[in-house]
JSON list of C-alpha atoms in Angstrom, two decimals:
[
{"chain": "A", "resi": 1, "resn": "UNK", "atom": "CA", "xyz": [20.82, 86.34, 109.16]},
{"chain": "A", "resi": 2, "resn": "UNK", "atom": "CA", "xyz": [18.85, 88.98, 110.42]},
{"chain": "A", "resi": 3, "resn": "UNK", "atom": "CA", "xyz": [21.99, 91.16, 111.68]},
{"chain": "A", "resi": 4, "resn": "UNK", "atom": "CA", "xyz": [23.43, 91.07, 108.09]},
{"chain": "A", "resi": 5, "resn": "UNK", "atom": "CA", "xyz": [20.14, 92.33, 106.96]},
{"chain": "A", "resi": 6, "resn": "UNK", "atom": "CA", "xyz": [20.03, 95.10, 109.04]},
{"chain": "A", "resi": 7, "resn": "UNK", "atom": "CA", "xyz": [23.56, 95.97, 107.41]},
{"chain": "A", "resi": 8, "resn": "UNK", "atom": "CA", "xyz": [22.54, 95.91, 104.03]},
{"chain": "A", "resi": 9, "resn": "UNK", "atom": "CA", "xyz": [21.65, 98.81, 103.60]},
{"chain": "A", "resi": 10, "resn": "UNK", "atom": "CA", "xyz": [25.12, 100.14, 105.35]},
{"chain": "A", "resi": 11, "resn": "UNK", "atom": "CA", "xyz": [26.56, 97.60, 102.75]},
{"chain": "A", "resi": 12, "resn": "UNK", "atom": "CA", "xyz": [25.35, 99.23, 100.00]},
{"chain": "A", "resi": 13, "resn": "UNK", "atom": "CA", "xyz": [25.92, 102.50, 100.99]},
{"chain": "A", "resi": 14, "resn": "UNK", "atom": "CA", "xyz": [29.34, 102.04, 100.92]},
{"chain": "A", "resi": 15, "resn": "UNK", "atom": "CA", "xyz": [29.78, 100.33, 98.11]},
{"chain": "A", "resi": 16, "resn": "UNK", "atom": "CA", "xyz": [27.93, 103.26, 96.36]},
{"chain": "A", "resi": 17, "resn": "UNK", "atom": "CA", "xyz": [30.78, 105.32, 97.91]},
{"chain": "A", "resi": 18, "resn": "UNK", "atom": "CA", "xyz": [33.07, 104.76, 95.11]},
{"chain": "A", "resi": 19, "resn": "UNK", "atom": "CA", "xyz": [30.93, 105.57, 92.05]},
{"chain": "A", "resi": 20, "resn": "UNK", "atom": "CA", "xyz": [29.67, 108.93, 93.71]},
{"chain": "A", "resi": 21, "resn": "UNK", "atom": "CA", "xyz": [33.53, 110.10, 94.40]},
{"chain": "A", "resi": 22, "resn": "UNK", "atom": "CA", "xyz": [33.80, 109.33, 90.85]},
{"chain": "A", "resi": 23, "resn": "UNK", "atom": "CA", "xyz": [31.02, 111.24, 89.61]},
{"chain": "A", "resi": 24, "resn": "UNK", "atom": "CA", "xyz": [32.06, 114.41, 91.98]},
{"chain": "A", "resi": 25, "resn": "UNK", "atom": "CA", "xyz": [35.66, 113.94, 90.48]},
{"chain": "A", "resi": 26, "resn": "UNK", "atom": "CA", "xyz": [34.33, 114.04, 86.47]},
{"chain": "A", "resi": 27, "resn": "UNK", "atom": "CA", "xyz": [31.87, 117.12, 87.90]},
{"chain": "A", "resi": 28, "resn": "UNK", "atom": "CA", "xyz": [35.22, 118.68, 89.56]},
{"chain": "A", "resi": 29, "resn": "UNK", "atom": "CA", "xyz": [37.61, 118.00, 86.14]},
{"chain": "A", "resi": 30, "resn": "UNK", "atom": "CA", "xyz": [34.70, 119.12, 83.94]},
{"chain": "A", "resi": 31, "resn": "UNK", "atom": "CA", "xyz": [34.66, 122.73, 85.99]},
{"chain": "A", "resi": 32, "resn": "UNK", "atom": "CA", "xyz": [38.46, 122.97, 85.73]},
{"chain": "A", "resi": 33, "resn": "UNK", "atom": "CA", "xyz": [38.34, 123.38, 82.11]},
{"chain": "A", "resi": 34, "resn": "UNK", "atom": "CA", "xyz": [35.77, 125.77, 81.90]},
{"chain": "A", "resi": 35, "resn": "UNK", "atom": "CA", "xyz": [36.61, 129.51, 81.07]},
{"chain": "A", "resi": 36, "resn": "UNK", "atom": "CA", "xyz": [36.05, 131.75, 84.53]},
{"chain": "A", "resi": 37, "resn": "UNK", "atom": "CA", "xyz": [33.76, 134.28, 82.22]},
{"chain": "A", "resi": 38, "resn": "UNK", "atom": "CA", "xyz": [31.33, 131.23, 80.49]},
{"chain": "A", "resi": 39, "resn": "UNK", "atom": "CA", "xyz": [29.32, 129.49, 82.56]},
{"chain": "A", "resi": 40, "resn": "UNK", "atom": "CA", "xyz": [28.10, 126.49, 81.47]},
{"chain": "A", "resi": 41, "resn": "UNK", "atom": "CA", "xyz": [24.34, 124.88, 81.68]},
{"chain": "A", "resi": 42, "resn": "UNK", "atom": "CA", "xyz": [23.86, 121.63, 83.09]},
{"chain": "A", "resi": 43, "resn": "UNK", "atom": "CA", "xyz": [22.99, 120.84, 79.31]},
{"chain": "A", "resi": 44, "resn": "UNK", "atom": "CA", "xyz": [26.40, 121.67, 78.02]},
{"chain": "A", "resi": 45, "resn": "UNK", "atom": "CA", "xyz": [27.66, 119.57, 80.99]},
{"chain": "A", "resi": 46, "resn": "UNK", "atom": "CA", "xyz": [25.70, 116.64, 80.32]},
{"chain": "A", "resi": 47, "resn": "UNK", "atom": "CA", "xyz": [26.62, 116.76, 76.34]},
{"chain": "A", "resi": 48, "resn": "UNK", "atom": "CA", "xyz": [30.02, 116.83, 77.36]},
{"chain": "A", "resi": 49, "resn": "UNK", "atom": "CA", "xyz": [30.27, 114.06, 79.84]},
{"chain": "A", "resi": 50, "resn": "UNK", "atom": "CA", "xyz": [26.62, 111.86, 79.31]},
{"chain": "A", "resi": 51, "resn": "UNK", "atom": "CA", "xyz": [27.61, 109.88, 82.06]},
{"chain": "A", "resi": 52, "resn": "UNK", "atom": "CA", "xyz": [27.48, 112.33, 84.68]},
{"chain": "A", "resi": 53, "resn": "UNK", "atom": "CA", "xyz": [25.06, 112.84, 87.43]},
{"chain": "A", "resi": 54, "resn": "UNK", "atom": "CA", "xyz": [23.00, 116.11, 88.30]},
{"chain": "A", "resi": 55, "resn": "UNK", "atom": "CA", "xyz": [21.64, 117.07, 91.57]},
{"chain": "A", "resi": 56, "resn": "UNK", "atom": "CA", "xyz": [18.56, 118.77, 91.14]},
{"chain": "A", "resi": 57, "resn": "UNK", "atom": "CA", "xyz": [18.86, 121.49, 93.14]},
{"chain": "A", "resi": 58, "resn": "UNK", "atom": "CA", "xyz": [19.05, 125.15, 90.10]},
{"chain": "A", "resi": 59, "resn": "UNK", "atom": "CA", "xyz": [18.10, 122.56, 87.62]},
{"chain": "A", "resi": 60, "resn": "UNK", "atom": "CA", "xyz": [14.82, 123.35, 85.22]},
{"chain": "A", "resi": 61, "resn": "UNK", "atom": "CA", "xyz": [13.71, 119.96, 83.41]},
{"chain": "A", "resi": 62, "resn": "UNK", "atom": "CA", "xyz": [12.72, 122.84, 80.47]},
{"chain": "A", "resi": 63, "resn": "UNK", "atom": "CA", "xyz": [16.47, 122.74, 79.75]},
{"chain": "A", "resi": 64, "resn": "UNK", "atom": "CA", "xyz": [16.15, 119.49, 78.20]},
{"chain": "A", "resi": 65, "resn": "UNK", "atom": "CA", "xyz": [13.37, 119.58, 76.06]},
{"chain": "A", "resi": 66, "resn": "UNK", "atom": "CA", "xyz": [13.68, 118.33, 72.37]},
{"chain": "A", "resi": 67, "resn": "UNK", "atom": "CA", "xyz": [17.82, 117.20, 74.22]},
{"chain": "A", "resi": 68, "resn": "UNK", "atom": "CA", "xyz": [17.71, 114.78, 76.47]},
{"chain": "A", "resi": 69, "resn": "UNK", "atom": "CA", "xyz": [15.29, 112.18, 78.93]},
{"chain": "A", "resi": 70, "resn": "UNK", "atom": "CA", "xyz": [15.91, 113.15, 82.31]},
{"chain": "A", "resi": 71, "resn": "UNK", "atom": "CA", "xyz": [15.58, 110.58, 84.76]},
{"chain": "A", "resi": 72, "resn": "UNK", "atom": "CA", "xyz": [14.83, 111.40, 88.10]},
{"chain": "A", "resi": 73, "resn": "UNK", "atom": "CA", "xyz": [15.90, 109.73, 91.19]},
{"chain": "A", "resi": 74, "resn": "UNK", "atom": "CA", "xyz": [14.00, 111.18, 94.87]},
{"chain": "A", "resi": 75, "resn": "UNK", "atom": "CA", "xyz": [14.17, 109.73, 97.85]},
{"chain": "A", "resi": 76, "resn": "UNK", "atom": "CA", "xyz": [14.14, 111.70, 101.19]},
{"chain": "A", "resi": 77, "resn": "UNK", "atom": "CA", "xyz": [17.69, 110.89, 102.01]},
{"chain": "A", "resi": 78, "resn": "UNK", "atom": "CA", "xyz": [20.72, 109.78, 100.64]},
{"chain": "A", "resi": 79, "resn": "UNK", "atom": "CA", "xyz": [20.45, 106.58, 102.86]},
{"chain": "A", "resi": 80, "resn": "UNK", "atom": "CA", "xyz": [17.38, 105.27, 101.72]},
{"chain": "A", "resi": 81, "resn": "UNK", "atom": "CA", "xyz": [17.80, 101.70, 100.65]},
{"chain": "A", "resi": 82, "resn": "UNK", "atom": "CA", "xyz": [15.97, 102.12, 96.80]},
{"chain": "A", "resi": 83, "resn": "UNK", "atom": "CA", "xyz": [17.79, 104.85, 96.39]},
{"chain": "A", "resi": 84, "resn": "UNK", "atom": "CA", "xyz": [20.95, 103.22, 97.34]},
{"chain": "A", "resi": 85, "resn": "UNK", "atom": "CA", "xyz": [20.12, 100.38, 95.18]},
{"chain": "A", "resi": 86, "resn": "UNK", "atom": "CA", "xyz": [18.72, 102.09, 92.07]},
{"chain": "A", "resi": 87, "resn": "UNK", "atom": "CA", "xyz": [22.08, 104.33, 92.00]},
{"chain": "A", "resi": 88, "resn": "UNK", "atom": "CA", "xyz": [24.10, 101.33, 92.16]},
{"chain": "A", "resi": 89, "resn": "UNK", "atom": "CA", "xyz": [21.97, 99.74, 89.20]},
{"chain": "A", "resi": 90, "resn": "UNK", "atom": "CA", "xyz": [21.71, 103.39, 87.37]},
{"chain": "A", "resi": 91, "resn": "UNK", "atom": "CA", "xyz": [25.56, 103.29, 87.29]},
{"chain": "A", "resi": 92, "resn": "UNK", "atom": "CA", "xyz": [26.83, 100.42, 86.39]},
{"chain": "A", "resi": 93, "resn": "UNK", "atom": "CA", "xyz": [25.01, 100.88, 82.66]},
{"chain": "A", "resi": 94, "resn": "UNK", "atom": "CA", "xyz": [25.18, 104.27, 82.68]},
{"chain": "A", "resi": 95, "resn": "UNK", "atom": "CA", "xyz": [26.63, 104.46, 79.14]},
{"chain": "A", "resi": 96, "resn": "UNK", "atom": "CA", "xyz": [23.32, 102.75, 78.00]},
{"chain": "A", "resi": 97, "resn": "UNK", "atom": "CA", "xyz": [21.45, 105.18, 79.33]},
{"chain": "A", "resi": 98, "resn": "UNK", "atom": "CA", "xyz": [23.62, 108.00, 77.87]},
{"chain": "A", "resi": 99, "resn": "UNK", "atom": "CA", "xyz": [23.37, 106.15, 74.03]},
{"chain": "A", "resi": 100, "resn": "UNK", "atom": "CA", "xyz": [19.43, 106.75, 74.58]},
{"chain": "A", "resi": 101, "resn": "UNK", "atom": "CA", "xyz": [20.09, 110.64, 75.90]},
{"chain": "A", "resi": 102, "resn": "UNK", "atom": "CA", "xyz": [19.42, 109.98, 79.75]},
{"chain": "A", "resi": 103, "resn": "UNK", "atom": "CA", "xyz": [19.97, 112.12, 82.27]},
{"chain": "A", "resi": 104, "resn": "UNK", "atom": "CA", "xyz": [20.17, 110.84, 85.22]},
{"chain": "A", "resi": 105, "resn": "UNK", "atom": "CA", "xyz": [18.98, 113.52, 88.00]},
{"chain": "A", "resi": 106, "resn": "UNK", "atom": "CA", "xyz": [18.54, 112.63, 91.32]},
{"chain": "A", "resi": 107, "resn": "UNK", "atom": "CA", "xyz": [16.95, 115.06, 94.25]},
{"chain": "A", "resi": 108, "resn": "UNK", "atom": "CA", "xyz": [16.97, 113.71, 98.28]},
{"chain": "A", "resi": 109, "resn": "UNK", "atom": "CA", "xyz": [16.10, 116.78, 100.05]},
{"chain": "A", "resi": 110, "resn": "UNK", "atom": "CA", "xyz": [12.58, 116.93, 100.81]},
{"chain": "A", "resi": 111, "resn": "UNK", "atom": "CA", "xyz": [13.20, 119.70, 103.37]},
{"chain": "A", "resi": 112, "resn": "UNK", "atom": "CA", "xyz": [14.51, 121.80, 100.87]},
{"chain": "A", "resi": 113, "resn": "UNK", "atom": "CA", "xyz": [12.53, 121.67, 97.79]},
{"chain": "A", "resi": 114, "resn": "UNK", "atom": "CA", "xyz": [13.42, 121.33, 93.77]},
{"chain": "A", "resi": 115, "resn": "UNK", "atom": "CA", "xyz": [11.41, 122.81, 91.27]},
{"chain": "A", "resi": 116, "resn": "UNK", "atom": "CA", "xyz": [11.17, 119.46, 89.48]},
{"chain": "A", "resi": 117, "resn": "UNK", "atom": "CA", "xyz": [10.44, 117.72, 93.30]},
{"chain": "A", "resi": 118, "resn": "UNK", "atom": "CA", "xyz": [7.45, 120.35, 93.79]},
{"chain": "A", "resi": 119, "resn": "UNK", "atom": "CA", "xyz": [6.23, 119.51, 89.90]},
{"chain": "A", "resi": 120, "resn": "UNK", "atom": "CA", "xyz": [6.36, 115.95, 90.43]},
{"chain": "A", "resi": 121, "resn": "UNK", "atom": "CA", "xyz": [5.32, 115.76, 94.17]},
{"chain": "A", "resi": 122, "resn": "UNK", "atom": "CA", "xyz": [6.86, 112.40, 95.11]},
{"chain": "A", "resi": 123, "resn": "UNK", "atom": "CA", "xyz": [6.14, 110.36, 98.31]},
{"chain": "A", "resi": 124, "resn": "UNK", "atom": "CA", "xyz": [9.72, 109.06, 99.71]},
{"chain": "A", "resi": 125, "resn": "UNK", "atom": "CA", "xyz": [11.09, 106.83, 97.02]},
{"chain": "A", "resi": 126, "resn": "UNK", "atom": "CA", "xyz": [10.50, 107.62, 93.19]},
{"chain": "A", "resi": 127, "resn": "UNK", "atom": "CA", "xyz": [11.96, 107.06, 90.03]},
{"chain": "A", "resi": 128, "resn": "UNK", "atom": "CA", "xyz": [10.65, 109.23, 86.58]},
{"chain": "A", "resi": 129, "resn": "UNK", "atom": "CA", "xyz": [11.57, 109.32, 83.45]},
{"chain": "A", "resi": 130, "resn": "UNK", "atom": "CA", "xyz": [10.91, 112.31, 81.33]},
{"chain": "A", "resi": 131, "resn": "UNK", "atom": "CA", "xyz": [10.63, 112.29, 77.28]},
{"chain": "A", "resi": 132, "resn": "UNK", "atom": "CA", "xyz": [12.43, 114.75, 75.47]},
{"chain": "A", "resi": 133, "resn": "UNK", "atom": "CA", "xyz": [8.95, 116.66, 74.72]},
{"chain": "A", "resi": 134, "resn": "UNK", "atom": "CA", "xyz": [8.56, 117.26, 78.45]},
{"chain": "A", "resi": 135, "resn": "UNK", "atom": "CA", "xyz": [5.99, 114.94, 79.72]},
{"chain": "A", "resi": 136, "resn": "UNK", "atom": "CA", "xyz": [6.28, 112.60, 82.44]},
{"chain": "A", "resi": 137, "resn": "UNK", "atom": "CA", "xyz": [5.84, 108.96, 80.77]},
{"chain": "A", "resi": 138, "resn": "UNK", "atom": "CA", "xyz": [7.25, 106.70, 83.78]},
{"chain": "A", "resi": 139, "resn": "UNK", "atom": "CA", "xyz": [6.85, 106.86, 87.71]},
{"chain": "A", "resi": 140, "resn": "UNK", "atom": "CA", "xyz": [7.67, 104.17, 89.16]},
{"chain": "A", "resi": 141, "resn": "UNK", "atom": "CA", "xyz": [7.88, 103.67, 93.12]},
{"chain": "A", "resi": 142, "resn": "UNK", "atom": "CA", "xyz": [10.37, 100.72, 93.74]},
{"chain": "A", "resi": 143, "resn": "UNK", "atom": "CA", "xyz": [14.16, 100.63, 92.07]},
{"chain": "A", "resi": 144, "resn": "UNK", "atom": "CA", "xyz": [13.98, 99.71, 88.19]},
{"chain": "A", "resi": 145, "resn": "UNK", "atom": "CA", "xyz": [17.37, 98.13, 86.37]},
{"chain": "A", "resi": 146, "resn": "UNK", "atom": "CA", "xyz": [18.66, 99.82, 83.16]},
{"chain": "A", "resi": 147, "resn": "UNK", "atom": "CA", "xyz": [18.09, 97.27, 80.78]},
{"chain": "A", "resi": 148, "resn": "UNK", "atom": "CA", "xyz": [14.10, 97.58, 82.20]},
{"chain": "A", "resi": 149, "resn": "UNK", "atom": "CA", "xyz": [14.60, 101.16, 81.43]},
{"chain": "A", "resi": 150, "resn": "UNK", "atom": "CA", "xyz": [15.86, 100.84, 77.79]},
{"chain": "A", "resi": 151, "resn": "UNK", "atom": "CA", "xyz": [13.77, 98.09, 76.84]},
{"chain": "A", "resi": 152, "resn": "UNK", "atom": "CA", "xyz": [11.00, 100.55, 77.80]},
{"chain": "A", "resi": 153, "resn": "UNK", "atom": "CA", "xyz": [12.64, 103.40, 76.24]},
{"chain": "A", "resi": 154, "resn": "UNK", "atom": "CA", "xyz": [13.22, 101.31, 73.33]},
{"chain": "A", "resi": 155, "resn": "UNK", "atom": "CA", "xyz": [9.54, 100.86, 72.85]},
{"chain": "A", "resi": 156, "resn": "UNK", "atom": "CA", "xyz": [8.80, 104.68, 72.73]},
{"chain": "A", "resi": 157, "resn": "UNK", "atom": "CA", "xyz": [7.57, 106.62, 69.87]},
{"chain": "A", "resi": 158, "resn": "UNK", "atom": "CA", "xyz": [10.13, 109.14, 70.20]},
{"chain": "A", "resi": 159, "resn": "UNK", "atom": "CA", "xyz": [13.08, 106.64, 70.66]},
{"chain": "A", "resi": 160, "resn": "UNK", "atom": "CA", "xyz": [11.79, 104.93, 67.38]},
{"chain": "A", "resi": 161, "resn": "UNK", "atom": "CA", "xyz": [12.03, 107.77, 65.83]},
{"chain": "A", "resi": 162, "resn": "UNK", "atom": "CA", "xyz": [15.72, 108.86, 66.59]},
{"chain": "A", "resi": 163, "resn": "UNK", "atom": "CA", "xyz": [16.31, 105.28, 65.59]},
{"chain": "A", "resi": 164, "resn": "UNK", "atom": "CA", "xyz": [14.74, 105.58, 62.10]},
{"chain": "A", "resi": 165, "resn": "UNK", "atom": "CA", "xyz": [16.43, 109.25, 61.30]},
{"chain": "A", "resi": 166, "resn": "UNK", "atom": "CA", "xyz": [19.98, 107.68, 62.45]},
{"chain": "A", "resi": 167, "resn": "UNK", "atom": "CA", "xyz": [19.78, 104.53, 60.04]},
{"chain": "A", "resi": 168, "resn": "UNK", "atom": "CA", "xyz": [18.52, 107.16, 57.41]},
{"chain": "A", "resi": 169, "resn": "UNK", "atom": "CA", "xyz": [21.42, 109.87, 58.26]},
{"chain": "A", "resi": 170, "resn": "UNK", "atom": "CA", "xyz": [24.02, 107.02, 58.11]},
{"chain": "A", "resi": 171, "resn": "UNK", "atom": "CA", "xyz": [23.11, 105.55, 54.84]},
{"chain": "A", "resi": 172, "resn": "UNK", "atom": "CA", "xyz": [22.86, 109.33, 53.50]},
{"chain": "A", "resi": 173, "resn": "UNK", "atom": "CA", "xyz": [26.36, 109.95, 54.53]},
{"chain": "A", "resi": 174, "resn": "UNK", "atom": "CA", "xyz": [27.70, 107.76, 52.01]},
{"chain": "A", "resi": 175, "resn": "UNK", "atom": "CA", "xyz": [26.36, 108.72, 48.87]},
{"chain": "A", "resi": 176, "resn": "UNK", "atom": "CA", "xyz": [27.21, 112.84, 50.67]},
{"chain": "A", "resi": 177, "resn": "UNK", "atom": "CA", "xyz": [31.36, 111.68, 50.65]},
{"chain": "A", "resi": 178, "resn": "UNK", "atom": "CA", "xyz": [31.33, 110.69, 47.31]}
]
């Protein structure tokens, strides 16, 4: 038992594998359609493919204010075991996060220092979640699932909100066609 516990983490690692090639090959397909002379921001990225995920590394969380929720993922290496687990949690409901405008960011080099890792000063694992006006609202130090996430996000003011002015938009659009 103990020797299969050691491998877990090796385990999970691997079966991580997969759904990073993935995102590198949507990040690689997304840049072959871009024009050589217009350089896109990680925000036009992420609004054309919500399910992608951003290294933090050139990224300013300032980008996404009033656009999106970035969620932030550190860890001081790609091996840790929360990080391994929250990615594997973070992407297999990644479209629910993308319906509530997540981004999902994640930063594991310590040695080499983010803007957003030397704002938010995180001890080895950390997860935090970002509201669209730019505050930190969530930090949370263990691996959270995505429906804890949404129920949480679900709960916010500002999620509310976008909730309220969508019903309101969609029952305008009727009487608008006619």
């Amino acid at each position: 038992m103990r020797s299969v516990l050691k491998l877990l983490p090796t385990i999970v690692f691997i079966g991580l594998l997969p759904c990073l090639a993935a995102a590198q090959t949507v990040a690689s397909s997304a840049d072959a359609v871009i024009d050589p002379g217009e350089a896109l921001t990680a925000l036009d990225r992420w609004r054309a493919d919500r399910t992608q995920i951003f290294a933090a590394e050139d990224l300013d969380l300032n980008q996404f204010v009033w656009q999106a929720r970035p969620l932030v993922v550190f860890a001081d290496s790609r091996e840790d075991t929360n990080f391994s687990r929250e990615m594997i949690l973070l992407t297999r409901r990644i479209a629910d996060l993308a319906e509530r405008d997540v981004i999902v960011i994640t930063d594991t080099d310590p040695a080499n220092p983010s803007a957003i890792r030397t704002m938010m000063r995180p001890r080895g694992f950390m997860l935090a979640l970002v509201d669209k006006d730019g505050r930190v609202v969530l930090r949370k130090p263990s691996p959270w699932d995505v429906r804890e996430l949404t129920r949480w996000i679900d709960k916010s003011t500002s999620r509310q909100e976008e909730v309220r002015e969508r019903r309101e938009t969609e029952t305008l659009l009727p009487e608008v066609a006619q």
